[in-house]
Amino acid sequence: MEDLESLKTQIINNINLASDIKALEEIRVSVMGKKGILTEQMKGLGALPLEQKIATGKKLNVLKAEFEQALNARKEVLETAELNKKLATETIDITLPIRPETQGRIHPVSKIYEEVVAIFGQMGFEVAEGPDIEDQFHNFNALNMPPNHPARQMQDTFYLPHSATEEFDMDKSYVIRTHTSGMQIRTMENKKPPIRIIAPGRTYRSDYDATHTPMFHQVEGLVIDKTTTMAHLKGCLYDFVKAFFELDEIPVRYRPSYFPFTEPSAELDIGCLKTKTELKVGAGNDWLEILGCGMVHPNVLKAGGIDPDEYQGFAFGVGLDRLAMLKYGIPDLRTFFESDVRWLKNYGFSPLDFSSMTGGLSNNGGQTR
Ligand code: PHE
């Protein structure tokens, strides 16, 4: 029995000193394995007289339970220590930014959109948005273009059937808007003057070459007040082109033009230098048309529910994609909508450079292009 006591102390001691799981397992096998000390003792029970057999058997069973308990306790301690060690060496700093940081790019059209909103926003314009699918009243009729008006042919319109079952009827059908000018009417319907809004958005015409795509982007501008004049239009757009091209001076000219919804109408040209390989805005003897504009036609004010004897105003429409091509030297419009990541990597902008009039508009001095 004394042997058993000292055996117990020794084994428990060994268990508690085991330095890792493997050493612990070796101890377990040496005690309770097939040829373990305890197993051997149990095997020896058979040779003992009955009473002794019972007494020793009990003791051995108690001993076995004690060993198991000690083994489990030690195992838990060792496993926790091992886990802590692992956690300490394998930590991940989740506060680190992702690499590479500037993988994503902002599309040039989105960039130009931001820039235009920043410029007009600072002048006090609000941004208005409207539907791409437009009825003919807003896209044409209310803009002084009744059915059969020859100006409707100026735009290659996509018509949508107004009903899936009835026969196609050109006059009743919807269109996908050919310009953002319908937003002039929608704004007048919802707002009382004074009005000062821009309406950026997608527009659609059946056209496809290096400078035309079936879907493109425009920004409409509309200002209506009691004393708004053509001089305001000129000043406003001059300030816009200077801010947009980030130049202190830029030659501009207003060329008489025709739009059914403005009278008088004009197109704005900016001075530039055109060579076979280069197009430089703000210098040289060439002119480049960049937008259409004019004083809102009295019929348009009437259609929008505004009294033309009391109010007057100006409107303009600019092609956003065109501006992007000019400002960032992108030669082919079709590439804008091909979703080629290599193109986007080359012409796109860092999402971290947000356009603002105070923080810098194009911001492309940094690592943006
Ligand atoms: N809607 C015209 C176009 O698409 C542009 C324009 C807008 C002209 C507003 C005058 C006034 O070409």
mmCIF file of N, CA, C and O and ligand atoms in Angstrom, residues 155 178-181 184 205 218 220-221 259 261-262 265-266 292-294 315-318, ligand 1:
data_model
loop_
_atom_site.group_PDB
_atom_site.id
_atom_site.type_symbol
_atom_site.label_atom_id
_atom_site.label_comp_id
_atom_site.label_asym_id
_atom_site.label_seq_id
_atom_site.Cartn_x
_atom_site.Cartn_y
_atom_site.Cartn_z
ATOM 1 N N GLN A 155 -33.690 64.827 -83.622
ATOM 2 C CA GLN A 155 -33.217 63.826 -82.672
ATOM 3 C C GLN A 155 -33.728 62.448 -83.096
ATOM 4 O O GLN A 155 -34.899 62.290 -83.378
ATOM 5 N N THR A 178 -34.691 61.983 -75.128
ATOM 6 C CA THR A 178 -33.669 62.325 -76.109
ATOM 7 C C THR A 178 -32.797 63.450 -75.605
ATOM 8 O O THR A 178 -31.747 63.744 -76.167
ATOM 9 N N HIS A 179 -33.257 64.112 -74.551
ATOM 10 C CA HIS A 179 -32.471 65.167 -73.907
ATOM 11 C C HIS A 179 -33.009 65.362 -72.485
ATOM 12 O O HIS A 179 -34.053 64.802 -72.134
ATOM 13 N N THR A 180 -32.287 66.113 -71.686
ATOM 14 C CA THR A 180 -32.751 66.346 -70.313
ATOM 15 C C THR A 180 -33.706 67.535 -70.247
ATOM 16 O O THR A 180 -34.162 67.905 -69.170
ATOM 17 N N SER A 181 -34.037 68.149 -71.396
ATOM 18 C CA SER A 181 -34.861 69.364 -71.382
ATOM 19 C C SER A 181 -36.259 69.143 -70.797
ATOM 20 O O SER A 181 -36.874 70.094 -70.307
ATOM 21 N N GLN A 184 -36.973 70.665 -67.557
ATOM 22 C CA GLN A 184 -37.421 72.064 -67.428
ATOM 23 C C GLN A 184 -38.895 72.067 -67.036
ATOM 24 O O GLN A 184 -39.317 72.747 -66.103
ATOM 25 N N ARG A 205 -30.230 58.500 -77.948
ATOM 26 C CA ARG A 205 -30.578 58.728 -79.355
ATOM 27 C C ARG A 205 -29.973 57.619 -80.203
ATOM 28 O O ARG A 205 -28.903 57.096 -79.868
ATOM 29 N N GLN A 218 -26.314 64.200 -70.239
ATOM 30 C CA GLN A 218 -26.446 65.646 -70.371
ATOM 31 C C GLN A 218 -26.677 66.262 -68.996
ATOM 32 O O GLN A 218 -27.100 65.587 -68.065
ATOM 33 N N GLU A 220 -28.931 69.543 -67.802
ATOM 34 C CA GLU A 220 -29.805 70.637 -68.152
ATOM 35 C C GLU A 220 -29.635 71.716 -67.093
ATOM 36 O O GLU A 220 -29.414 71.420 -65.917
ATOM 37 N N GLY A 221 -29.749 72.967 -67.493
ATOM 38 C CA GLY A 221 -29.752 74.054 -66.519
ATOM 39 C C GLY A 221 -30.980 74.909 -66.755
ATOM 40 O O GLY A 221 -31.405 75.094 -67.901
ATOM 41 N N PHE A 259 -33.318 76.263 -81.263
ATOM 42 C CA PHE A 259 -33.979 75.195 -80.520
ATOM 43 C C PHE A 259 -35.429 75.637 -80.365
ATOM 44 O O PHE A 259 -35.681 76.814 -80.124
ATOM 45 N N PHE A 261 -37.417 75.280 -78.036
ATOM 46 C CA PHE A 261 -37.816 75.640 -76.663
ATOM 47 C C PHE A 261 -37.110 76.869 -76.118
ATOM 48 O O PHE A 261 -37.309 77.247 -74.971
ATOM 49 N N THR A 262 -36.221 77.488 -76.922
ATOM 50 C CA THR A 262 -35.594 78.740 -76.469
ATOM 51 C C THR A 262 -35.694 79.778 -77.587
ATOM 52 O O THR A 262 -35.693 79.444 -78.774
ATOM 53 N N SER A 265 -31.992 81.545 -79.337
ATOM 54 C CA SER A 265 -31.182 80.373 -78.998
ATOM 55 C C SER A 265 -29.736 80.619 -79.423
ATOM 56 O O SER A 265 -29.489 81.379 -80.364
ATOM 57 N N ALA A 266 -28.823 79.958 -78.742
ATOM 58 C CA ALA A 266 -27.410 80.115 -79.098
ATOM 59 C C ALA A 266 -26.646 78.835 -78.793
ATOM 60 O O ALA A 266 -27.141 77.970 -78.053
ATOM 61 N N GLY A 292 -25.687 74.015 -75.890
ATOM 62 C CA GLY A 292 -26.798 74.763 -76.458
ATOM 63 C C GLY A 292 -27.492 75.522 -75.344
ATOM 64 O O GLY A 292 -27.561 75.044 -74.208
ATOM 65 N N CYS A 293 -28.011 76.710 -75.666
ATOM 66 C CA CYS A 293 -28.635 77.504 -74.612
ATOM 67 C C CYS A 293 -29.593 78.534 -75.219
ATOM 68 O O CYS A 293 -29.700 78.654 -76.441
ATOM 69 N N GLY A 294 -30.264 79.274 -74.375
ATOM 70 C CA GLY A 294 -31.150 80.330 -74.864
ATOM 71 C C GLY A 294 -32.115 80.782 -73.796
ATOM 72 O O GLY A 294 -32.112 80.253 -72.671
ATOM 73 N N ALA A 315 -32.113 78.738 -70.235
ATOM 74 C CA ALA A 315 -31.869 77.300 -70.090
ATOM 75 C C ALA A 315 -30.635 76.935 -70.896
ATOM 76 O O ALA A 315 -30.265 77.646 -71.830
ATOM 77 N N PHE A 316 -30.000 75.843 -70.503
ATOM 78 C CA PHE A 316 -28.865 75.338 -71.291
ATOM 79 C C PHE A 316 -28.787 73.831 -71.159
ATOM 80 O O PHE A 316 -29.343 73.244 -70.219
ATOM 81 N N GLY A 317 -28.127 73.219 -72.125
ATOM 82 C CA GLY A 317 -27.938 71.770 -72.086
ATOM 83 C C GLY A 317 -26.518 71.438 -72.527
ATOM 84 O O GLY A 317 -26.086 71.855 -73.599
ATOM 85 N N VAL A 318 -25.793 70.706 -71.657
ATOM 86 C CA VAL A 318 -24.395 70.359 -71.951
ATOM 87 C C VAL A 318 -24.251 68.846 -72.008
ATOM 88 O O VAL A 318 -24.849 68.134 -71.201
HETATM 89 N N1 PHE B 1 -31.826 69.971 -75.397
HETATM 90 C C1 PHE B 1 -30.847 70.525 -76.295
HETATM 91 C C2 PHE B 1 -30.093 69.355 -76.952
HETATM 92 O O1 PHE B 1 -30.192 68.269 -76.515
HETATM 93 C C3 PHE B 1 -29.868 71.442 -75.600
HETATM 94 C C4 PHE B 1 -30.507 72.667 -75.037
HETATM 95 C C5 PHE B 1 -30.964 72.682 -73.749
HETATM 96 C C6 PHE B 1 -30.626 73.808 -75.787
HETATM 97 C C7 PHE B 1 -31.531 73.831 -73.206
HETATM 98 C C8 PHE B 1 -31.174 74.959 -75.288
HETATM 99 C C9 PHE B 1 -31.628 74.959 -73.986
HETATM 100 O O2 PHE B 1 -29.393 69.511 -77.901
#
